[in-house]
Short mmCIF file of C-alpha atoms and ligand atoms in Angstrom, two decimals:
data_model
loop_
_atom_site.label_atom_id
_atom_site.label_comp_id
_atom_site.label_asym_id
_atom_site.label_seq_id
_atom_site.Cartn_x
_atom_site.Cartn_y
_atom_site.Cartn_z
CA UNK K 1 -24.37 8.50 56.06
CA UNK K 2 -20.75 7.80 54.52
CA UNK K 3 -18.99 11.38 54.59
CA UNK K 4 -15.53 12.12 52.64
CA UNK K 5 -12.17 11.60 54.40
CA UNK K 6 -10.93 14.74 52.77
CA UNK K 7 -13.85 17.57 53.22
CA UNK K 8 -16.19 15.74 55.86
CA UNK K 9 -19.34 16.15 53.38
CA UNK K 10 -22.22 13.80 52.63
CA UNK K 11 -20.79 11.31 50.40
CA UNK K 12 -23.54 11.24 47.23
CA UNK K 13 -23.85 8.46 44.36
CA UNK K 14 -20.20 9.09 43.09
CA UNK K 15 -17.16 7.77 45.60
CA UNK K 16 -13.75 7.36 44.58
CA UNK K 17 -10.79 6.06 46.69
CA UNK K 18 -7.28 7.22 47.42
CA UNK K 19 -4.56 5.18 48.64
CA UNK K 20 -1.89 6.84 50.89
CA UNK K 21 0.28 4.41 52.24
CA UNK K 22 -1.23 2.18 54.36
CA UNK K 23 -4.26 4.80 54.55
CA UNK K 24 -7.59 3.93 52.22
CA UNK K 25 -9.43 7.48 51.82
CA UNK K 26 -13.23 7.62 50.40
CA UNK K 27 -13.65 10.59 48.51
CA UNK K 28 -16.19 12.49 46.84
CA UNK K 29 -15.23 13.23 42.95
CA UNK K 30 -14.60 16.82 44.00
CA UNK K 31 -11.86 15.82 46.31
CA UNK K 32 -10.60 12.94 43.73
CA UNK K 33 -10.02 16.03 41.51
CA UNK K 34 -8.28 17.90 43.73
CA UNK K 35 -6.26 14.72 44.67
CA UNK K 36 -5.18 13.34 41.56
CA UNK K 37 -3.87 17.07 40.69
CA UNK K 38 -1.78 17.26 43.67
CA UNK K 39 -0.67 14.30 42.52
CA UNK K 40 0.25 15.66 38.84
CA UNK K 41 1.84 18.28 40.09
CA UNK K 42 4.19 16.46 42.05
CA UNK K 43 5.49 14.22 39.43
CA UNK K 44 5.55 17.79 37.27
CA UNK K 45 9.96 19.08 37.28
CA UNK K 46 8.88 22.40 36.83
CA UNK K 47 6.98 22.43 40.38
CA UNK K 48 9.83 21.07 41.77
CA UNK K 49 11.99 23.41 40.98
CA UNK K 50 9.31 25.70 41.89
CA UNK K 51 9.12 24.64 45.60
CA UNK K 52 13.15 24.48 45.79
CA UNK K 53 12.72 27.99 44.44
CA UNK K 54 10.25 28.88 47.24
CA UNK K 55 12.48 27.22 49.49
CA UNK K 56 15.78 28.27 48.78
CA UNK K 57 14.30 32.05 48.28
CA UNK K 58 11.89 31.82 51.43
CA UNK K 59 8.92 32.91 49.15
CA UNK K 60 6.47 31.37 51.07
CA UNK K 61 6.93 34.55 53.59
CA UNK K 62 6.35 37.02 51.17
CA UNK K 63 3.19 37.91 49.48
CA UNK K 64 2.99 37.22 45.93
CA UNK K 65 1.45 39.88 43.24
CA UNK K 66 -0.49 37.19 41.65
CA UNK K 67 -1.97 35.37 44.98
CA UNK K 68 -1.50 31.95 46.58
CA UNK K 69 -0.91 28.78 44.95
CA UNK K 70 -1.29 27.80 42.25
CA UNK K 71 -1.69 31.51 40.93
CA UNK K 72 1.97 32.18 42.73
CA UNK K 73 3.21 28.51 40.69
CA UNK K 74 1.67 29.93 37.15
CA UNK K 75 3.26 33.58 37.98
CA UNK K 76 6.81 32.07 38.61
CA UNK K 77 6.69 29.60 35.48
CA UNK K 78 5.95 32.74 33.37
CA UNK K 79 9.35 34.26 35.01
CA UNK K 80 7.66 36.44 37.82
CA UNK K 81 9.60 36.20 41.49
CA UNK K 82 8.75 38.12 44.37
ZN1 LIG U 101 -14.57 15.65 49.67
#
């Protein structure tokens, strides 16, 4: 039985396939999702600015009011900080 690369379950019907590098993942369409968000939301300014935020500000140590990611990502576009 084929199983995902990302989440180890039972690949059904519906496989997709990721290319990292020299890397070839097979992926369920869950993980594809998941993947080509990541993916969005690294080409996306404003998360970039959010993670030198984070970085600059250590916010990664602190809790958030509005959770982890992305609820502490949609908090600090709206102008929250922690
Ligand atoms: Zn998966």
């Amino acid at each position: 039985m084929l199983k995902c690369d990302m989440c180890h379950k039972p690949l059904k019907s519906s496989r997709h396939q990721i290319v990292r590098g020299p890397v070839t993942l097979t992926v369920g369409p869950d993980c594809f999702k998941k993947e080509k968000e990541a993916a969005a939301r690294l080409a996306d300014p404003t998360y970039q600015e959010f993670m030198g935020w984070m970085r600059a500000n250590k916010g990664g140590s602190r809790p958030c009011p509005a959770g982890d990611f992305p609820h502490n990502f949609n908090y600090w576009r709206e102008g929250g900080r922690w």
